[in-house]
Tab-separated table of C-alpha atoms and ligand atoms in Angstrom:
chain	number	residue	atom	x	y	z
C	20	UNK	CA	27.092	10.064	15.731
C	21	UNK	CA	23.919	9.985	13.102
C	22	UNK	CA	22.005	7.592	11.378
C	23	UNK	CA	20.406	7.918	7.967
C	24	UNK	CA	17.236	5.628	7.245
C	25	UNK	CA	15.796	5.519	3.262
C	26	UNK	CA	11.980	4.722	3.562
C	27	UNK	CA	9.716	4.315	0.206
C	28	UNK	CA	6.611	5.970	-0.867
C	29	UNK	CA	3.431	3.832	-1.406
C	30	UNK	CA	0.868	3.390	-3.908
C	31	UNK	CA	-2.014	1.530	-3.654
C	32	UNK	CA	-2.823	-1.053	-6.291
C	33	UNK	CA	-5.814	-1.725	-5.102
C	34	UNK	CA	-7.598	0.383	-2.226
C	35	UNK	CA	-10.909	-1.410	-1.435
C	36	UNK	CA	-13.270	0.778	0.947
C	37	UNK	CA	-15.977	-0.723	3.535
C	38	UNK	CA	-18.138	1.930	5.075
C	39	UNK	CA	-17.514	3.872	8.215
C	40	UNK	CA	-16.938	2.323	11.354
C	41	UNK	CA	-18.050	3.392	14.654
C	42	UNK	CA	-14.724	5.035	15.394
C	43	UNK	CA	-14.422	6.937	12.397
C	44	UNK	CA	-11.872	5.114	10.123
C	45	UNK	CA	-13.376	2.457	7.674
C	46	UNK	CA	-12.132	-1.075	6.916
C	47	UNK	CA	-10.094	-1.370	3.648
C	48	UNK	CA	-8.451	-3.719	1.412
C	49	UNK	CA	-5.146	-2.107	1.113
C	50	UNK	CA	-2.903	-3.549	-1.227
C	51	UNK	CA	0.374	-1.533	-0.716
C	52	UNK	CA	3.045	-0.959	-3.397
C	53	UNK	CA	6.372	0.163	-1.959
C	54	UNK	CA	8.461	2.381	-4.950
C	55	UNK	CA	12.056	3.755	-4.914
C	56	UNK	CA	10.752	7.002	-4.470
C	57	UNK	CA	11.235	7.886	-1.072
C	58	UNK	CA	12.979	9.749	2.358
C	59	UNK	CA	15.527	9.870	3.701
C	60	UNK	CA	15.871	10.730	7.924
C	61	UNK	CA	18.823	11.823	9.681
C	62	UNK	CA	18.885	10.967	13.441
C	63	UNK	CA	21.691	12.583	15.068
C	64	UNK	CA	22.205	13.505	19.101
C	65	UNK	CA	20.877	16.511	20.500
C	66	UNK	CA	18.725	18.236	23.042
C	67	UNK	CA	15.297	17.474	23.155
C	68	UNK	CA	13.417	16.447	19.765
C	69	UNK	CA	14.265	18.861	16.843
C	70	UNK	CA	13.511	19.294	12.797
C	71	UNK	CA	14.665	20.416	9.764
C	72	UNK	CA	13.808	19.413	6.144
C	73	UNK	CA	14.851	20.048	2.650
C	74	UNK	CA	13.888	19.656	-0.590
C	75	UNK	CA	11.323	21.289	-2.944
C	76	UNK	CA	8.062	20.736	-0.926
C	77	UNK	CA	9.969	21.642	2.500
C	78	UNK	CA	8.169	24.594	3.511
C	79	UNK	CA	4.957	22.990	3.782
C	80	UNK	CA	6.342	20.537	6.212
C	81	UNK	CA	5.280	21.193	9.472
C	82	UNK	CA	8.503	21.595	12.233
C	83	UNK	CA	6.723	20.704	15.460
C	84	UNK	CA	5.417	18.228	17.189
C	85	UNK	CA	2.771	17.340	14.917
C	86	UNK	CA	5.428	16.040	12.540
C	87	UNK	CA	4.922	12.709	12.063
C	88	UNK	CA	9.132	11.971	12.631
C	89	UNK	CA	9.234	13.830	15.748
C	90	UNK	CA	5.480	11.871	17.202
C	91	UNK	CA	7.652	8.833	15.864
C	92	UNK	CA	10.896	9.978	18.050
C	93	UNK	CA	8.806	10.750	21.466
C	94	UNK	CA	6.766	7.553	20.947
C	95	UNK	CA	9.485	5.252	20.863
C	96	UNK	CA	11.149	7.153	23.536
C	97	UNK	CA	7.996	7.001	25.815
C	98	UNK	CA	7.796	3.220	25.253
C	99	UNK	CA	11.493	2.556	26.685
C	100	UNK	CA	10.913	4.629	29.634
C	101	UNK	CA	13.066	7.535	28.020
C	102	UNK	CA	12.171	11.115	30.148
C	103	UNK	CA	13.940	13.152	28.264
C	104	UNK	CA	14.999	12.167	24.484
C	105	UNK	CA	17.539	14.074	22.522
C	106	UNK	CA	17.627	13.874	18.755
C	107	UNK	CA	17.910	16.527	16.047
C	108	UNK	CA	15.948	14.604	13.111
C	109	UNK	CA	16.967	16.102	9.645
C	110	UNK	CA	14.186	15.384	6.704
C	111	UNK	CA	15.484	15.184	3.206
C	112	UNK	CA	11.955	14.909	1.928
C	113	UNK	CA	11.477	13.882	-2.032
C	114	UNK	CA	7.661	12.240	-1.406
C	115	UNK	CA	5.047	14.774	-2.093
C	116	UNK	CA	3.276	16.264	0.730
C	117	UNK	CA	-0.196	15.354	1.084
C	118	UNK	CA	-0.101	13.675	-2.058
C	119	UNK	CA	-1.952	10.541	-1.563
C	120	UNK	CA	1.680	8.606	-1.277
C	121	UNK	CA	1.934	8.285	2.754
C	122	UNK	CA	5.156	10.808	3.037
C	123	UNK	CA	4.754	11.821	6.078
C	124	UNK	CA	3.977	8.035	7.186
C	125	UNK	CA	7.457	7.558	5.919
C	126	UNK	CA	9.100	9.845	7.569
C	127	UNK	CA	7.338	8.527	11.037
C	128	UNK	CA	8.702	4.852	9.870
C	129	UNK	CA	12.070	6.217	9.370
C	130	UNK	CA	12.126	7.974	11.966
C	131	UNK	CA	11.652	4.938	14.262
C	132	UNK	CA	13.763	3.100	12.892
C	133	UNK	CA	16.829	5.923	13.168
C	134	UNK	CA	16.062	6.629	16.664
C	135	UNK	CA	15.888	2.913	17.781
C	136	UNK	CA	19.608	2.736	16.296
C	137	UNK	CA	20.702	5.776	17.765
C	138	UNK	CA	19.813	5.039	21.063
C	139	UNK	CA	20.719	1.575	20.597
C	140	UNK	CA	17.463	0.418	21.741
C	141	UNK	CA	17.345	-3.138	19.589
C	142	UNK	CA	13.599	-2.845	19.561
C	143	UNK	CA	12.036	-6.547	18.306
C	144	UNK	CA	10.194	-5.457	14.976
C	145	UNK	CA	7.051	-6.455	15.981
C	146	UNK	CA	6.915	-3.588	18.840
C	147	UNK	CA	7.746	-0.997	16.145
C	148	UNK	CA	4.667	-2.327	14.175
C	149	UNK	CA	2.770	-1.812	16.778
C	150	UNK	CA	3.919	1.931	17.745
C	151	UNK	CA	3.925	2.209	14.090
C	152	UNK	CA	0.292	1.641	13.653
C	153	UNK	CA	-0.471	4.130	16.491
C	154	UNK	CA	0.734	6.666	14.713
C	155	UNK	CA	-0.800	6.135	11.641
C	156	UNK	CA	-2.466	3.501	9.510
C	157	UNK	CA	-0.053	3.697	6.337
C	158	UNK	CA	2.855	3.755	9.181
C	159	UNK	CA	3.208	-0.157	9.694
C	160	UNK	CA	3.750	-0.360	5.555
C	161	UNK	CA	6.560	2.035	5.351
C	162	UNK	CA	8.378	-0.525	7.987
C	163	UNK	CA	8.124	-3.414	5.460
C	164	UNK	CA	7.976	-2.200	2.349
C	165	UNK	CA	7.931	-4.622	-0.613
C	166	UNK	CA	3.616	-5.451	-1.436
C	167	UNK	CA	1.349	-6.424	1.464
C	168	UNK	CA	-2.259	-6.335	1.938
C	169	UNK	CA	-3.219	-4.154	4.321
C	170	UNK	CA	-6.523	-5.353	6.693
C	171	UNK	CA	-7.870	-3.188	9.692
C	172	UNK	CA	-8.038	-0.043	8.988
C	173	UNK	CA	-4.953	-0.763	6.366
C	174	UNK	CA	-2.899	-1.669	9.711
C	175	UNK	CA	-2.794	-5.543	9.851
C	176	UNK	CA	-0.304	-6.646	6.789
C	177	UNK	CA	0.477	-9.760	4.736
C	178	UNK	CA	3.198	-9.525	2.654
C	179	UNK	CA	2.324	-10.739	-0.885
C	180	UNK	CA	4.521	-12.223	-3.419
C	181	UNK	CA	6.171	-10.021	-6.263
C	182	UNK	CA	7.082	-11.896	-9.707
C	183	UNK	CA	8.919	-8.507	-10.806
C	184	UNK	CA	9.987	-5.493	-11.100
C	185	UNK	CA	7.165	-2.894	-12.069
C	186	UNK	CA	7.796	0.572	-13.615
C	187	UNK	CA	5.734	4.076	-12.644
C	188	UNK	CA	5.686	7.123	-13.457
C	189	UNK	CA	3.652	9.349	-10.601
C	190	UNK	CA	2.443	13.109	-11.814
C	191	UNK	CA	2.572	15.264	-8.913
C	192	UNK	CA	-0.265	18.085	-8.467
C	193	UNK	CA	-0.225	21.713	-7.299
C	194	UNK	CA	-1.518	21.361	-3.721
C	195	UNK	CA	-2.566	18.397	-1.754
C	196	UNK	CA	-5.795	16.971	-0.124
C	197	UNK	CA	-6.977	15.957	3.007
C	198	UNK	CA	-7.023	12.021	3.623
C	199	UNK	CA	-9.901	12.355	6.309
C	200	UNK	CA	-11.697	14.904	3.322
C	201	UNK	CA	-11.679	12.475	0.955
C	202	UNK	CA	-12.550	9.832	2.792
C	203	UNK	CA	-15.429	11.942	3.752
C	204	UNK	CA	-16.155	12.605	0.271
C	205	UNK	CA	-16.426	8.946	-0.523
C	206	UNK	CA	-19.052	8.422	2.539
C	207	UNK	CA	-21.243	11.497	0.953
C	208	UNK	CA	-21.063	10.410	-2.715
C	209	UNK	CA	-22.225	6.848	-1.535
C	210	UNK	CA	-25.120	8.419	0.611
C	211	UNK	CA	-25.977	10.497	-2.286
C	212	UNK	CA	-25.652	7.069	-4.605
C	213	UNK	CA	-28.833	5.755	-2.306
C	214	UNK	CA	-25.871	2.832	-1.450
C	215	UNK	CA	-25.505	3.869	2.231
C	216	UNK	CA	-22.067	4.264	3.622
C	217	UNK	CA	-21.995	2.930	7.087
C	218	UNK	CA	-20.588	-0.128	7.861
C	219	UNK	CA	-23.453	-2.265	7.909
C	220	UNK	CA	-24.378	-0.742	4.205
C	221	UNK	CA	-21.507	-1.239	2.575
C	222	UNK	CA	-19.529	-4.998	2.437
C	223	UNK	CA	-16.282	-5.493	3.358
C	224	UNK	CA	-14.163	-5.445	1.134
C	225	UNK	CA	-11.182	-7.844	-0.138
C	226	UNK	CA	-8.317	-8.270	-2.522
C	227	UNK	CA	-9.385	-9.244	-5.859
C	228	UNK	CA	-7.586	-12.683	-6.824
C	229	UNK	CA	-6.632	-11.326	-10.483
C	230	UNK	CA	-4.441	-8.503	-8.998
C	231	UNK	CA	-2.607	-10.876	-6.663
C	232	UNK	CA	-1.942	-12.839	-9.387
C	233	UNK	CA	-0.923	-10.266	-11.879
C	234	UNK	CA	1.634	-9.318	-9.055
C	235	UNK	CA	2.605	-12.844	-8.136
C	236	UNK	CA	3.139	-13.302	-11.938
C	237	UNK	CA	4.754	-10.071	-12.488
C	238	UNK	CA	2.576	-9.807	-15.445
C	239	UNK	CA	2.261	-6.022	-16.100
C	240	UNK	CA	-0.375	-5.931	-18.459
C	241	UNK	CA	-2.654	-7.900	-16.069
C	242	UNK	CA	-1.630	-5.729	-12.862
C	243	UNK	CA	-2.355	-2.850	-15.382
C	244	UNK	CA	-5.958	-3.963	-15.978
C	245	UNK	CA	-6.567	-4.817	-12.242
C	246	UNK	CA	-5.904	-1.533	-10.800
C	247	UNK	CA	-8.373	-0.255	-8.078
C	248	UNK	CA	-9.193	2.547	-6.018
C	249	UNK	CA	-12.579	2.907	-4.119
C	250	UNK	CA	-11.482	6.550	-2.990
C	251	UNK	CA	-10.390	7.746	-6.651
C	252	UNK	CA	-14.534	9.200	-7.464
C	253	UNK	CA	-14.096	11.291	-4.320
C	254	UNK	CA	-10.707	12.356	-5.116
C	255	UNK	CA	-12.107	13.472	-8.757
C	256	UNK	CA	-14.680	15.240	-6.987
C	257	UNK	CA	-12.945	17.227	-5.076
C	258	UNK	CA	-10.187	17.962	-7.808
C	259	UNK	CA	-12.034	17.608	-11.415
C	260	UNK	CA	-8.503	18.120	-12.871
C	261	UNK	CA	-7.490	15.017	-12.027
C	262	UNK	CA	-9.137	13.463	-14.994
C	263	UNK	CA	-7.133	15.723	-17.504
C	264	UNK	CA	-4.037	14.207	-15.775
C	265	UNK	CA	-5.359	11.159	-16.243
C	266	UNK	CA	-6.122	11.147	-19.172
C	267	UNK	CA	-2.713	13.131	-20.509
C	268	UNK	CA	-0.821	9.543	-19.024
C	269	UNK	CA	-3.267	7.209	-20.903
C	270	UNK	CA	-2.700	8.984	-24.094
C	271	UNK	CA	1.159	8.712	-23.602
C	272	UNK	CA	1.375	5.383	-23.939
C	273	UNK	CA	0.720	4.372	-20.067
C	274	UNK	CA	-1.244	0.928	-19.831
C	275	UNK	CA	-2.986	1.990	-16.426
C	276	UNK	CA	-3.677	4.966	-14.788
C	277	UNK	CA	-5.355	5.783	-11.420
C	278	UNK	CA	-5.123	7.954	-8.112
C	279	UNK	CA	-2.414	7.260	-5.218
C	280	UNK	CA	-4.529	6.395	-2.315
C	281	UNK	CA	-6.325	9.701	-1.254
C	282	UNK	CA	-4.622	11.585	-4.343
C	283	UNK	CA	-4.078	14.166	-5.792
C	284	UNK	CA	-0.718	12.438	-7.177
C	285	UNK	CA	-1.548	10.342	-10.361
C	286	UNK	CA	0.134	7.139	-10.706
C	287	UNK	CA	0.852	5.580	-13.913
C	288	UNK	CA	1.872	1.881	-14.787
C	289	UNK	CA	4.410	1.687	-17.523
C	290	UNK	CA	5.187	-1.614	-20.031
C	291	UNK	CA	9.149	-0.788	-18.979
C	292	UNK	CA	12.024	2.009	-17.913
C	293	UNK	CA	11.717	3.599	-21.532
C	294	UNK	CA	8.093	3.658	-21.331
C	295	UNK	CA	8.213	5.463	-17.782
C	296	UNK	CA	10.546	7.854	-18.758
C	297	UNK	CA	7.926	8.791	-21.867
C	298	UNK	CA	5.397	9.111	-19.889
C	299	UNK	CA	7.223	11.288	-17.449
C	300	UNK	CA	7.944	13.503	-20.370
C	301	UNK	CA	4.619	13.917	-21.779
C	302	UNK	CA	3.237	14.456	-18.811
C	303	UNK	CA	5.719	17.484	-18.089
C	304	UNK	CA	4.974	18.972	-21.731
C	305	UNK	CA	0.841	18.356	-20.963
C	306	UNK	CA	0.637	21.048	-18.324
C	307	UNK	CA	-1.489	19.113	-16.103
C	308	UNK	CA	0.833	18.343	-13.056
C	309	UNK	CA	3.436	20.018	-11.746
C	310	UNK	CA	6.348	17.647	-11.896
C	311	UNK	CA	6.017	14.163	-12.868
C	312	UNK	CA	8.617	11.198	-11.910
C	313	UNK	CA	9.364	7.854	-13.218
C	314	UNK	CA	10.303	5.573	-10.829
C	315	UNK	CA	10.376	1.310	-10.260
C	316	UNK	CA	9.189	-0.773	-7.275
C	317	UNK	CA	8.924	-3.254	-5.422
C	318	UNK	CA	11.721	-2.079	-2.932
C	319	UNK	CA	12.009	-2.335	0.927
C	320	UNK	CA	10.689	-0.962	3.638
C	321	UNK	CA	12.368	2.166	5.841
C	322	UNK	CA	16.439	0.609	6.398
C	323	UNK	CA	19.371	2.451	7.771
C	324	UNK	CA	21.362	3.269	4.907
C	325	UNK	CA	24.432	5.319	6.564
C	326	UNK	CA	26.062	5.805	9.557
C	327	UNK	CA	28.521	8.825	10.514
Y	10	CDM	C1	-5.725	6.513	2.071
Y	10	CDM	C2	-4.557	5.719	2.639
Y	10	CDM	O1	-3.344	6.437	2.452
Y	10	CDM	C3	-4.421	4.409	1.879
Y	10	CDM	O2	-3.230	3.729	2.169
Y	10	CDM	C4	-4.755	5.447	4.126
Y	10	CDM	O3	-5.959	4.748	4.337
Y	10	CDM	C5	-4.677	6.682	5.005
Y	10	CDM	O4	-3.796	6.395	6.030
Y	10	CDM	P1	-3.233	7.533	7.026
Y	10	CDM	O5	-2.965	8.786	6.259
Y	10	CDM	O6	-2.108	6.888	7.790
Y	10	CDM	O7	-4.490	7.784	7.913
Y	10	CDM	P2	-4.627	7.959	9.511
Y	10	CDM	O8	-3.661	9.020	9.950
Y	10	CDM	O9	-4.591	6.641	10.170
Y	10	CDM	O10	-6.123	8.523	9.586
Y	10	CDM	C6	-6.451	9.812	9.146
Y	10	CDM	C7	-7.935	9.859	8.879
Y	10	CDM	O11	-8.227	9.189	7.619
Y	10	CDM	C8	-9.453	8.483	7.720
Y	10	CDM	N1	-9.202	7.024	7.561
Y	10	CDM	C9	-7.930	6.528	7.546
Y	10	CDM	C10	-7.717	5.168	7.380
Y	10	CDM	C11	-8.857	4.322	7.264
Y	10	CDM	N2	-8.709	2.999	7.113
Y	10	CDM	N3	-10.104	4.834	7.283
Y	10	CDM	C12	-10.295	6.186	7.422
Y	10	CDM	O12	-11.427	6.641	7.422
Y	10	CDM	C13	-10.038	8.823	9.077
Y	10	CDM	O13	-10.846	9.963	8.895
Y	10	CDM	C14	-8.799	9.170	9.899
Y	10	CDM	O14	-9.094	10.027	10.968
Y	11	ATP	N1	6.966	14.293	8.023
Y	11	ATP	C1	5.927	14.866	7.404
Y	11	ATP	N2	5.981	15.116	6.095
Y	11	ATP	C2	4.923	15.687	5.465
Y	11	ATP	N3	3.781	16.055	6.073
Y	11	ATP	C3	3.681	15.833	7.384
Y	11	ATP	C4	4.746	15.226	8.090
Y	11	ATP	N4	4.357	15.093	9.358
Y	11	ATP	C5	3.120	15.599	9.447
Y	11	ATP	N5	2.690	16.061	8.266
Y	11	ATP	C6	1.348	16.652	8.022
Y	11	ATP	O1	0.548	15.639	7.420
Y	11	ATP	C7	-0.204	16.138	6.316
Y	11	ATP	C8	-0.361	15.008	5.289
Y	11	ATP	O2	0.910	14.790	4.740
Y	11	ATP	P1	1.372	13.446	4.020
Y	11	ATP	O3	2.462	13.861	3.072
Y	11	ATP	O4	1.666	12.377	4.988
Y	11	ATP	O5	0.031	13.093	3.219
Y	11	ATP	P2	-0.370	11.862	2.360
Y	11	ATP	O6	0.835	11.364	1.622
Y	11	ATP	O7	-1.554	12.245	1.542
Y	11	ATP	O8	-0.785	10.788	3.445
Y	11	ATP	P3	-1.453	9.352	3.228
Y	11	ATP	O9	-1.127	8.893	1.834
Y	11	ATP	O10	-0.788	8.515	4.305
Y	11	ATP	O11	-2.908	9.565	3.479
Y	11	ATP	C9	0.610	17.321	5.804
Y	11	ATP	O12	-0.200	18.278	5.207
Y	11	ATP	C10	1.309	17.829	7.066
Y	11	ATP	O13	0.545	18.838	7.696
């Protein structure tokens, strides 16, 4: 018997930073964006937890227990009293690794979600939030897909109302970076700014009312013009190129452009499918990223999409 779960990729429309808190992560206004490109997991029986992936970035995925699927697999199994869990979890991974998109966040979500139904578990949704967001603070998102504004440290959700369909186009660089670098980055370039970066420096942060409304509205032009991302300077410093990416979107015809989350994938807002699918192009031809896709959201969050 198996069970296939689809889970999206995220971007962040808007990604609001407060300084650093006491215990390392920092308090965020996370608006989450939930696209069609995504994961899919394969939970079948076996012997203990094991791996595999495919796909073009699967060699950089790591195969052991620091895999976010398999920390998925033993926590759920841990929480049910489960000694001795047996799944073989197969990755069919299209999300970028450590791309700024929350792939491996995904695959944890998925994860949870296939094992639950293997084992038959009927786990209430609120308890996978909550082992969700011990794995990871993207990991609650990838459950319930759609928009939500992430609180917390991007843990504590509110779904938010969607007018529309919006169409993106996300440029995919060589290499990836670390989230807990660039979050790092963003602390330093604010100490360097004289603007102070601890939590009692910097203010909290919240959703700006003119991006909830351009996404309420489904008004792309508006959403387009709201776009945010407090750690896109740090993400630029780290990786200059960025702004030639950038840049190589704008001047295709994109009407916004900014960095997924921690980066270094580019995302790109697009007036419709025909528009995305230029912008895709141009950004091939550009040589500034190393594959670019063009892609639609809002969708749902990690589902079972096959059983065999
Ligand atoms: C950049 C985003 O992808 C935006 O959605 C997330 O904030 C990152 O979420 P994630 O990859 O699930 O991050 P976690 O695995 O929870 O944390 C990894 C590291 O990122 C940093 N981190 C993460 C989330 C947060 N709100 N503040 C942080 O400072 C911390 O250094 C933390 O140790
Ligand atoms: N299932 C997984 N897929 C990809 N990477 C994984 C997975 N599990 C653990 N990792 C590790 O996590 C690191 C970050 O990968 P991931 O693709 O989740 O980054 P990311 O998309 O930038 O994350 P986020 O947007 O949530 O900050 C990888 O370099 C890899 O070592």
């Amino acid at each position: 018997m198996s069970v296939t779960v689809r889970v999206p990729a995220k971007v962040n429309v808007q990604l609001g930073v407060g300084g650093l808190r006491a215990d390392g992560f920092h308090d965020l206004a996370n608006v989450f964006f939930a696209v069609a490109l995504g994961d899919e997991v394969t939970a079948t029986a076996g012997t203990g937890v094991t791996l595999s992936c495919s796909g073009p970035d699967a060699a950089v995925v790591p195969l052991d227990d620091s895999n976010l699927a398999a920390r998925a697999a033993r926590l759920l199994a841990a929480h049910h009293g489960i000694a001795d869990p047996g799944v073989h979890l197969h990755i069919a991974k299209a999300i970028p690794v450590a791309g700024g998109m929350a792939g491996g966040s995904a695959d944890g979500a998925a994860a949870l979600v296939a094992c639950d139904a293997l084992w038959g578990l009927g786990t209430p949704l609120d308890t996978l939030l909550e082992l969700a967001a011990e794995l990871g603070s993207d990991v609650p998102f990838a459950l319930v897909g759609g928009v939500a504004l992430g609180r917390g440290r991007g843990e504590i959700l509110e779904a938010l109302p969607v007018g529309g369909t919006f169409h993106w186009v996300f440029a995919v660089a060589d290499g990836g970076l670390s989230t807990p670098a660039v979050f790092r980055e963003c602390d330093r370039l604010r100490d360097e700014a004289g603007t102070g970066f601890g939590d009692t420096d910097v203010a909290t942060p919240d959703a700006d009312p003119a991006l909830l409304a351009a996404l309420a509205d489904g008004d792309v032009v508006a959403l387009a013009g709201a776009l945010a991302n407090d750690l896109q300077p740090a993400a630029l410093s780290l990786r200059p190129a960025l702004a030639d990416t950038l840049r190589a979107g704008t001047e295709a015809g994109a009407l916004g452009a900014l960095v997924s989350g921690s980066g270094p994938t580019c995302a790109f807002l697009a007036k419709d499918a025909d528009a995305a699918a230029a912008v895709a192009a141009a950004l091939r031809a550009s040589g500034t990223c190393r594959a670019a896709h063009a892609t639609y959201g809002p969708v749902p969050g990690a589902a079972v999409s096959a059983r065999g």
